[in-house]
PDB file of C-alpha atoms in Angstrom:
ATOM      1  CA  MET T 273     150.793  64.292  80.323  1.00 38.00           C
ATOM      2  CA  ASN T 274     148.523  61.400  79.319  1.00 38.00           C
ATOM      3  CA  ASN T 275     145.539  63.252  80.767  1.00 38.00           C
ATOM      4  CA  VAL T 276     146.332  66.288  78.636  1.00 35.00           C
ATOM      5  CA  LEU T 277     146.672  64.153  75.510  1.00 34.00           C
ATOM      6  CA  CYS T 278     143.390  62.354  76.138  1.00 35.00           C
ATOM      7  CA  LEU T 279     141.631  65.623  76.859  1.00 33.00           C
ATOM      8  CA  SER T 280     143.006  67.110  73.657  1.00 34.00           C
ATOM      9  CA  MET T 281     141.731  64.165  71.610  1.00 32.00           C
ATOM     10  CA  VAL T 282     138.260  64.520  73.103  1.00 29.00           C
ATOM     11  CA  LEU T 283     138.266  68.238  72.445  1.00 32.00           C
ATOM     12  CA  LEU T 284     139.218  67.731  68.834  1.00 32.00           C
ATOM     13  CA  LEU T 285     136.247  65.525  68.561  1.00 32.00           C
ATOM     14  CA  GLY T 286     133.757  67.496  69.810  1.00 33.00           C
ATOM     15  CA  TRP T 287     141.598  96.422  97.846  1.00 35.00           C
ATOM     16  CA  ALA T 288     142.251  92.762  99.551  1.00 33.00           C
ATOM     17  CA  ALA T 289     145.000  90.222  99.242  1.00 33.00           C
ATOM     18  CA  GLY T 290     144.613  87.711  96.507  1.00 36.00           C
ATOM     19  CA  PRO T 291     144.185  83.991  97.134  1.00 38.00           C
ATOM     20  CA  ALA T 292     147.140  82.093  98.522  1.00 38.00           C
ATOM     21  CA  GLN T 293     149.247  80.318  95.913  1.00 41.00           C
ATOM     22  CA  SER T 294     151.094  77.064  96.360  1.00 41.00           C
ATOM     23  CA  GLN T 295     154.844  77.382  96.111  1.00 47.00           C
ATOM     24  CA  ALA T 296     156.993  75.220  93.889  1.00 45.00           C
ATOM     25  CA  PRO T 297     159.877  73.285  95.478  1.00 47.00           C
ATOM     26  CA  ALA T 298     163.008  75.356  95.958  1.00 47.00           C
ATOM     27  CA  SER T 299     164.799  73.329  93.294  1.00 44.00           C
ATOM     28  CA  THR T 300     162.110  74.020  90.661  1.00 47.00           C
ATOM     29  CA  ALA T 301     162.199  77.269  88.680  1.00 48.00           C
ATOM     30  CA  THR T 302     158.745  78.392  87.549  1.00 50.00           C
ATOM     31  CA  VAL T 303     158.602  80.511  84.423  1.00 55.00           C
ATOM     32  CA  SER T 304     155.294  82.068  83.389  1.00 63.00           C
ATOM     33  CA  PRO T 305     154.762  82.881  79.710  1.00 69.00           C
ATOM     34  CA  PRO T 306     154.175  86.589  79.087  1.00 78.00           C
ATOM     35  CA  SER T 307     150.554  87.685  78.792  1.00 84.00           C
ATOM     36  CA  ASP T 308     148.480  90.834  79.261  1.00 88.00           C
ATOM     37  CA  ARG T 309     145.962  89.422  81.727  1.00 87.00           C
ATOM     38  CA  GLU T 310     146.908  91.982  84.399  1.00 90.00           C
ATOM     39  CA  ASN T 311     148.417  94.553  82.054  1.00 93.00           C
ATOM     40  CA  TYR T 312     145.814  97.231  81.260  1.00 95.00           C
ATOM     41  CA  LEU T 313     148.088  99.718  79.489  1.00 95.00           C
ATOM     42  CA  SER T 314     146.066 101.485  76.731  1.00 96.00           C
ATOM     43  CA  ASP T 315     143.006  99.266  77.380  1.00 97.00           C
ATOM     44  CA  ARG T 316     139.551 100.819  77.759  1.00 97.00           C
ATOM     45  CA  VAL T 317     137.786  99.546  80.883  1.00 96.00           C
ATOM     46  CA  LYS T 318     134.153 100.023  81.986  1.00 95.00           C
ATOM     47  CA  PHE T 319     132.632  98.693  85.204  1.00 94.00           C
ATOM     48  CA  GLN T 320     128.930  97.804  85.059  1.00 91.00           C
ATOM     49  CA  PHE T 321     128.225  99.398  88.430  1.00 92.00           C
ATOM     50  CA  ALA T 322     129.172 102.511  90.393  1.00 95.00           C
ATOM     51  CA  THR T 323     132.697 101.905  91.646  1.00 94.00           C
ATOM     52  CA  SER T 324     134.752 103.480  94.404  1.00 94.00           C
ATOM     53  CA  VAL T 325     138.197 104.421  93.114  1.00 96.00           C
ATOM     54  CA  ALA T 326     141.200 106.300  94.455  1.00 95.00           C
ATOM     55  CA  VAL T 327     142.028 109.565  92.686  1.00 96.00           C
ATOM     56  CA  VAL T 328     145.772 110.169  92.647  1.00 94.00           C
ATOM     57  CA  ARG T 329     147.116 113.723  92.968  1.00 90.00           C
ATOM     58  CA  MET T 330     149.871 113.424  90.375  1.00 87.00           C
ATOM     59  CA  THR T 331     151.208 116.974  90.946  1.00 83.00           C
ATOM     60  CA  ALA T 332     152.337 116.105  94.482  1.00 78.00           C
ATOM     61  CA  GLU T 333     156.036 115.523  95.046  1.00 77.00           C
ATOM     62  CA  GLY T 334     157.504 112.166  95.957  1.00 72.00           C
ATOM     63  CA  THR T 335     156.986 108.606  94.796  1.00 70.00           C
ATOM     64  CA  GLU T 336     153.947 107.972  96.998  1.00 73.00           C
ATOM     65  CA  LYS T 337     151.220 110.288  95.714  1.00 77.00           C
ATOM     66  CA  PRO T 338     148.321 111.297  98.012  1.00 85.00           C
ATOM     67  CA  VAL T 339     144.940 109.843  97.087  1.00 92.00           C
ATOM     68  CA  THR T 340     141.309 110.702  97.759  1.00 95.00           C
ATOM     69  CA  SER T 341     138.275 108.456  97.352  1.00 95.00           C
ATOM     70  CA  ALA T 342     135.796 109.163  94.577  1.00 97.00           C
ATOM     71  CA  CYS T 343     132.970 107.416  92.762  1.00 97.00           C
ATOM     72  CA  ALA T 344     132.941 106.408  89.092  1.00 97.00           C
ATOM     73  CA  PRO T 345     129.366 105.908  87.800  1.00 97.00           C
ATOM     74  CA  ALA T 346     128.573 102.683  85.972  1.00 94.00           C
ATOM     75  CA  PHE T 347     130.044 102.541  82.444  1.00 94.00           C
ATOM     76  CA  THR T 348     132.463 105.385  83.046  1.00 97.00           C
ATOM     77  CA  THR T 349     135.363 104.854  80.626  1.00 97.00           C
ATOM     78  CA  LEU T 350     138.823 104.375  82.119  1.00 98.00           C
ATOM     79  CA  LYS T 351     141.954 104.134  79.960  1.00 98.00           C
ATOM     80  CA  GLY T 352     144.881 102.117  81.285  1.00 97.00           C
ATOM     81  CA  ILE T 353     148.121 104.049  81.855  1.00 96.00           C
ATOM     82  CA  GLY T 354     150.197 101.405  83.661  1.00 95.00           C
ATOM     83  CA  LYS T 355     150.656 101.023  87.432  1.00 93.00           C
ATOM     84  CA  LEU T 356     151.068 103.413  90.349  1.00 90.00           C
ATOM     85  CA  LYS T 357     152.309 102.836  93.900  1.00 86.00           C
ATOM     86  CA  VAL T 358     149.648 103.469  96.552  1.00 85.00           C
ATOM     87  CA  ASP T 359     149.871 102.218 100.146  1.00 84.00           C
ATOM     88  CA  ASN T 360     153.299 100.798  99.274  1.00 84.00           C
ATOM     89  CA  ASN T 361     151.751  98.548  96.636  1.00 88.00           C
ATOM     90  CA  ASP T 362     151.499  98.786  92.867  1.00 91.00           C
ATOM     91  CA  HIS T 363     147.943  98.981  91.511  1.00 93.00           C
ATOM     92  CA  PRO T 364     146.494  99.244  87.995  1.00 96.00           C
ATOM     93  CA  ALA T 365     146.186 102.941  87.092  1.00 96.00           C
ATOM     94  CA  PHE T 366     143.762 104.573  84.677  1.00 98.00           C
ATOM     95  CA  MET T 367     142.854 107.986  83.297  1.00 97.00           C
ATOM     96  CA  VAL T 368     139.171 108.905  83.201  1.00 98.00           C
ATOM     97  CA  SER T 369     138.233 109.640  79.583  1.00 97.00           C
ATOM     98  CA  PHE T 370     134.435 109.737  79.927  1.00 98.00           C
ATOM     99  CA  VAL T 371     132.143 110.134  82.959  1.00 97.00           C
ATOM    100  CA  ALA T 372     128.797 108.398  82.454  1.00 96.00           C
ATOM    101  CA  PRO T 373     125.525 109.662  83.936  1.00 95.00           C
ATOM    102  CA  ASP T 374     124.693 108.413  87.427  1.00 93.00           C
ATOM    103  CA  PRO T 375     121.262 106.741  87.149  1.00 86.00           C
ATOM    104  CA  GLY T 376     119.643 106.232  90.506  1.00 87.00           C
ATOM    105  CA  ASP T 377     122.143 108.624  92.080  1.00 91.00           C
ATOM    106  CA  ARG T 378     124.254 105.651  93.171  1.00 92.00           C
ATOM    107  CA  CYS T 379     127.396 107.755  93.500  1.00 95.00           C
ATOM    108  CA  LYS T 380     125.496 110.605  95.186  1.00 91.00           C
ATOM    109  CA  SER T 381     124.103 108.227  97.807  1.00 93.00           C
ATOM    110  CA  SER T 382     127.626 106.965  98.537  1.00 92.00           C
ATOM    111  CA  GLY T 383     128.626 110.439  99.729  1.00 93.00           C
ATOM    112  CA  LEU T 384     131.706 110.398  97.471  1.00 95.00           C
ATOM    113  CA  PRO T 385     132.487 113.057  94.870  1.00 95.00           C
ATOM    114  CA  LEU T 386     132.262 112.085  91.200  1.00 96.00           C
ATOM    115  CA  VAL T 387     135.417 111.458  89.229  1.00 97.00           C
ATOM    116  CA  LYS T 388     136.216 114.002  86.531  1.00 96.00           C
ATOM    117  CA  VAL T 389     137.570 113.644  83.020  1.00 97.00           C
ATOM    118  CA  ASP T 390     141.400 113.441  83.066  1.00 96.00           C
ATOM    119  CA  ASP T 391     141.484 112.282  86.695  1.00 97.00           C
ATOM    120  CA  VAL T 392     144.131 109.619  87.317  1.00 97.00           C
ATOM    121  CA  VAL T 393     142.668 106.810  89.411  1.00 97.00           C
ATOM    122  CA  VAL T 394     143.817 103.435  90.729  1.00 96.00           C
ATOM    123  CA  VAL T 395     141.691 100.318  91.166  1.00 95.00           C
ATOM    124  CA  ARG T 396     142.740  97.318  93.190  1.00 92.00           C
ATOM    125  CA  GLN T 397     143.484  94.207  91.120  1.00 92.00           C
ATOM    126  CA  SER T 398     141.373  92.154  93.528  1.00 91.00           C
ATOM    127  CA  LEU T 399     138.308  94.230  92.623  1.00 91.00           C
ATOM    128  CA  ILE T 400     138.961  93.842  88.903  1.00 91.00           C
ATOM    129  CA  SER T 401     139.388  90.080  89.273  1.00 87.00           C
ATOM    130  CA  ALA T 402     136.295  89.656  91.449  1.00 86.00           C
ATOM    131  CA  THR T 403     133.990  91.793  89.284  1.00 86.00           C
ATOM    132  CA  PRO T 404     135.418  91.780  85.730  1.00 86.00           C
ATOM    133  CA  PRO T 405     134.714  94.997  83.821  1.00 92.00           C
ATOM    134  CA  ASP T 406     134.181  95.358  80.108  1.00 94.00           C
ATOM    135  CA  ARG T 407     137.637  95.566  78.578  1.00 95.00           C
ATOM    136  CA  TYR T 408     138.796  96.423  75.070  1.00 96.00           C
ATOM    137  CA  GLY T 409     142.313  96.727  73.670  1.00 96.00           C
ATOM    138  CA  LEU T 410     145.341  94.937  72.314  1.00 95.00           C
ATOM    139  CA  THR T 411     146.170  91.527  73.737  1.00 96.00           C
ATOM    140  CA  TYR T 412     149.236  89.289  73.653  1.00 94.00           C
ATOM    141  CA  GLY T 413     150.358  85.973  75.051  1.00 92.00           C
ATOM    142  CA  THR T 414     151.526  82.473  74.200  1.00 91.00           C
ATOM    143  CA  LEU T 415     149.477  79.970  72.218  1.00 89.00           C
ATOM    144  CA  ILE T 416     149.866  76.204  72.648  1.00 87.00           C
ATOM    145  CA  VAL T 417     148.147  73.820  70.231  1.00 85.00           C
ATOM    146  CA  PRO T 418     148.783  70.173  71.163  1.00 82.00           C
ATOM    147  CA  TYR T 419     146.715  68.541  68.399  1.00 83.00           C
ATOM    148  CA  LYS T 420     145.512  69.487  64.934  1.00 88.00           C
ATOM    149  CA  MET T 421     143.179  68.118  62.274  1.00 91.00           C
ATOM    150  CA  GLN T 422     144.487  68.574  58.734  1.00 91.00           C
ATOM    151  CA  LEU T 423     141.985  70.113  56.296  1.00 93.00           C
ATOM    152  CA  LYS T 424     144.195  69.267  53.313  1.00 90.00           C
ATOM    153  CA  GLY T 425     147.197  67.036  52.731  1.00 83.00           C
ATOM    154  CA  ASP T 426     146.803  63.668  54.457  1.00 84.00           C
ATOM    155  CA  ARG T 427     143.656  64.903  56.278  1.00 83.00           C
ATOM    156  CA  GLY T 428     144.806  63.164  59.429  1.00 80.00           C
ATOM    157  CA  THR T 429     145.159  64.181  63.062  1.00 79.00           C
ATOM    158  CA  SER T 430     148.672  65.227  64.012  1.00 71.00           C
ATOM    159  CA  GLY T 431     150.099  65.361  67.508  1.00 65.00           C
ATOM    160  CA  GLY T 432     153.033  67.701  66.976  1.00 59.00           C
ATOM    161  CA  ALA T 433     152.796  70.537  69.489  1.00 63.00           C
ATOM    162  CA  SER T 434     152.903  74.122  68.246  1.00 70.00           C
ATOM    163  CA  LEU T 435     154.091  76.927  70.475  1.00 77.00           C
ATOM    164  CA  GLY T 436     154.044  80.560  69.437  1.00 86.00           C
ATOM    165  CA  GLY T 437     153.375  84.104  70.502  1.00 92.00           C
ATOM    166  CA  TYR T 438     150.125  85.800  69.584  1.00 94.00           C
ATOM    167  CA  LEU T 439     148.987  89.378  69.134  1.00 95.00           C
ATOM    168  CA  GLY T 440     145.437  90.565  68.626  1.00 97.00           C
ATOM    169  CA  PHE T 441     142.411  92.404  69.976  1.00 97.00           C
ATOM    170  CA  ARG T 442     140.469  91.742  73.177  1.00 95.00           C
ATOM    171  CA  GLN T 443     136.689  92.170  73.451  1.00 94.00           C
ATOM    172  CA  ASP T 444     135.833  91.331  77.028  1.00 93.00           C
ATOM    173  CA  ARG T 445     132.226  91.743  78.155  1.00 88.00           C
ATOM    174  CA  SER T 446     132.382  89.317  81.061  1.00 77.00           C
ATOM    175  CA  GLY T 447     130.341  91.551  83.335  1.00 73.00           C
ATOM    176  CA  ILE T 448     127.348  91.692  80.962  1.00 78.00           C
ATOM    177  CA  THR T 449     127.405  88.635  78.725  1.00 84.00           C
ATOM    178  CA  GLY T 450     129.820  86.468  80.693  1.00 84.00           C
ATOM    179  CA  LEU T 451     131.872  86.087  77.516  1.00 90.00           C
ATOM    180  CA  ALA T 452     135.381  87.355  76.779  1.00 92.00           C
ATOM    181  CA  LEU T 453     136.826  87.001  73.273  1.00 95.00           C
ATOM    182  CA  GLN T 454     140.267  87.461  71.736  1.00 96.00           C
ATOM    183  CA  TYR T 455     140.886  87.663  67.983  1.00 97.00           C
ATOM    184  CA  VAL T 456     144.575  86.948  67.391  1.00 96.00           C
ATOM    185  CA  PHE T 457     147.335  86.185  64.900  1.00 96.00           C
ATOM    186  CA  PHE T 458     150.040  83.783  66.039  1.00 94.00           C
ATOM    187  CA  ALA T 459     153.402  82.535  64.808  1.00 94.00           C
ATOM    188  CA  GLY T 460     156.110  80.408  66.341  1.00 91.00           C
ATOM    189  CA  GLY T 461     157.898  77.088  66.346  1.00 86.00           C
ATOM    190  CA  ALA T 462     156.426  73.634  65.825  1.00 82.00           C
ATOM    191  CA  SER T 463     157.700  70.116  66.442  1.00 80.00           C
ATOM    192  CA  ILE T 464     156.441  68.047  63.504  1.00 82.00           C
ATOM    193  CA  SER T 465     156.579  64.282  63.144  1.00 80.00           C
ATOM    194  CA  VAL T 466     157.585  63.327  59.596  1.00 81.00           C
ATOM    195  CA  VAL T 467     158.105  59.848  58.143  1.00 77.00           C
ATOM    196  CA  GLN T 468     161.435  59.724  56.277  1.00 73.00           C
ATOM    197  CA  ASN T 469     163.066  56.995  54.249  1.00 72.00           C
ATOM    198  CA  VAL T 470     166.317  55.995  55.960  1.00 73.00           C
ATOM    199  CA  ASP T 471     168.274  53.144  54.368  1.00 74.00           C
ATOM    200  CA  GLY T 472     165.117  51.982  52.685  1.00 73.00           C
ATOM    201  CA  GLN T 473     163.119  51.893  55.910  1.00 77.00           C
ATOM    202  CA  PRO T 474     160.352  54.325  56.935  1.00 77.00           C
ATOM    203  CA  VAL T 475     161.456  56.151  60.088  1.00 79.00           C
ATOM    204  CA  SER T 476     159.429  58.718  62.015  1.00 80.00           C
ATOM    205  CA  GLN T 477     161.475  61.799  62.865  1.00 81.00           C
ATOM    206  CA  ASP T 478     160.637  65.049  64.651  1.00 81.00           C
ATOM    207  CA  VAL T 479     161.613  68.125  62.657  1.00 84.00           C
ATOM    208  CA  THR T 480     161.373  71.771  63.619  1.00 86.00           C
ATOM    209  CA  GLY T 481     159.165  74.006  61.546  1.00 87.00           C
ATOM    210  CA  LEU T 482     157.214  77.260  61.559  1.00 90.00           C
ATOM    211  CA  THR T 483     153.569  77.392  62.586  1.00 90.00           C
ATOM    212  CA  TYR T 484     151.288  80.371  61.914  1.00 94.00           C
ATOM    213  CA  GLY T 485     147.620  81.240  61.659  1.00 95.00           C
ATOM    214  CA  LEU T 486     144.584  82.887  63.220  1.00 96.00           C
ATOM    215  CA  ALA T 487     142.647  82.073  66.373  1.00 95.00           C
ATOM    216  CA  LEU T 488     139.465  82.949  68.196  1.00 96.00           C
ATOM    217  CA  LEU T 489     139.915  82.404  71.933  1.00 94.00           C
ATOM    218  CA  GLY T 490     137.087  82.701  74.424  1.00 93.00           C
ATOM    219  CA  THR T 491     136.378  82.481  78.140  1.00 91.00           C
ATOM    220  CA  VAL T 492     132.883  81.931  79.554  1.00 91.00           C
ATOM    221  CA  LYS T 493     132.236  83.376  83.008  1.00 85.00           C
ATOM    222  CA  ASP T 494     135.971  83.848  83.531  1.00 80.00           C
ATOM    223  CA  THR T 495     136.463  80.068  83.880  1.00 83.00           C
ATOM    224  CA  PHE T 496     135.399  77.843  80.985  1.00 90.00           C
ATOM    225  CA  GLN T 497     137.683  78.009  77.956  1.00 90.00           C
ATOM    226  CA  LEU T 498     136.877  77.621  74.281  1.00 91.00           C
ATOM    227  CA  GLY T 499     138.880  78.165  71.136  1.00 93.00           C
ATOM    228  CA  VAL T 500     139.089  77.769  67.386  1.00 95.00           C
ATOM    229  CA  VAL T 501     142.524  77.872  65.762  1.00 94.00           C
ATOM    230  CA  VAL T 502     143.198  77.696  62.014  1.00 95.00           C
ATOM    231  CA  GLY T 503     146.799  77.539  60.861  1.00 93.00           C
ATOM    232  CA  ALA T 504     149.483  75.830  58.811  1.00 92.00           C
ATOM    233  CA  ASP T 505     152.928  74.366  59.402  1.00 90.00           C
ATOM    234  CA  ARG T 506     155.946  74.959  57.205  1.00 91.00           C
ATOM    235  CA  VAL T 507     159.120  72.891  57.092  1.00 88.00           C
ATOM    236  CA  ASN T 508     162.155  72.822  54.812  1.00 86.00           C
ATOM    237  CA  ARG T 509     161.315  71.881  51.234  1.00 82.00           C
ATOM    238  CA  ASN T 510     163.869  69.088  51.362  1.00 81.00           C
ATOM    239  CA  VAL T 511     161.713  67.322  53.951  1.00 82.00           C
ATOM    240  CA  LYS T 512     159.000  65.284  52.285  1.00 81.00           C
ATOM    241  CA  TYR T 513     156.046  66.357  54.409  1.00 83.00           C
ATOM    242  CA  ALA T 514     152.555  65.869  52.970  1.00 85.00           C
ATOM    243  CA  ASN T 515     151.054  68.665  55.087  1.00 87.00           C
ATOM    244  CA  ASN T 516     153.657  71.321  54.309  1.00 89.00           C
ATOM    245  CA  ASN T 517     151.832  74.674  54.243  1.00 91.00           C
ATOM    246  CA  LYS T 518     148.473  72.846  54.260  1.00 92.00           C
ATOM    247  CA  PRO T 519     145.768  74.254  56.541  1.00 94.00           C
ATOM    248  CA  TRP T 520     144.732  72.584  59.786  1.00 93.00           C
ATOM    249  CA  ILE T 521     142.134  73.332  62.447  1.00 94.00           C
ATOM    250  CA  ALA T 522     142.081  72.783  66.197  1.00 92.00           C
ATOM    251  CA  LEU T 523     139.017  73.075  68.427  1.00 91.00           C
ATOM    252  CA  SER T 524     138.774  73.187  72.192  1.00 87.00           C
ATOM    253  CA  LEU T 525     136.128  73.128  74.886  1.00 87.00           C
ATOM    254  CA  GLY T 526     137.466  73.380  78.400  1.00 85.00           C
ATOM    255  CA  PHE T 527     141.137  73.401  77.380  1.00 80.00           C
ATOM    256  CA  ASP T 528     142.976  76.739  77.343  1.00 82.00           C
ATOM    257  CA  PHE T 529     145.070  77.241  74.200  1.00 82.00           C
ATOM    258  CA  SER T 530     146.580  80.438  75.629  1.00 82.00           C
ATOM    259  CA  ASN T 531     148.902  81.019  78.594  1.00 65.00           C
TER     260      ASN T 531
END
């Protein structure tokens, strides 16, 4: 925890199996906050290179639909429609909404037929993770802001953590620029340290409040995190809090505000 706090202070100042994952002890329950990182429903996706995909014959009977291999030229537009079961596994599924030209006859040289508009295709998550496509669409998740700098009020640095859900728009061009951006609105709970007068003595107490604001979240080359968050905290009027509804800002380089 101390490492996280120190890091936050510094930041304020300035088709294959995935990798093996370590397992938590049996007595520890691991809960992951909801996010859309592997949820492509309604997103528009474009690979920067000719990509082999599996076309699903949706008119066939049964849960397991037959598939045939096909080639999607670079920058063909795929729209997320959820997940489909292929080879006894669930894979991200898309509908082809635009077939781009095939410069250099990359698909032709592969010997695979071209995808067609309205084809339903699946792409392995491992391929998407290894070679991130351009991706545009709604995004959601959980925002954690451990430290804030007040722009008004006492103009100090507060350490009350804010935790809230966010909703916004994703503009991911990792494959071309190496940069993925999310423009989001967030709202949620905040634990706020307030100095109160108790029996004539100043006492620091943690009170629960509402935090809200806007954020720009970024990822460079799918690894390095950056973020700018502007928001405000609101507590009960009966609590004498100098920063009530006063704007604050939080900056990060290398620390991920979202989960």
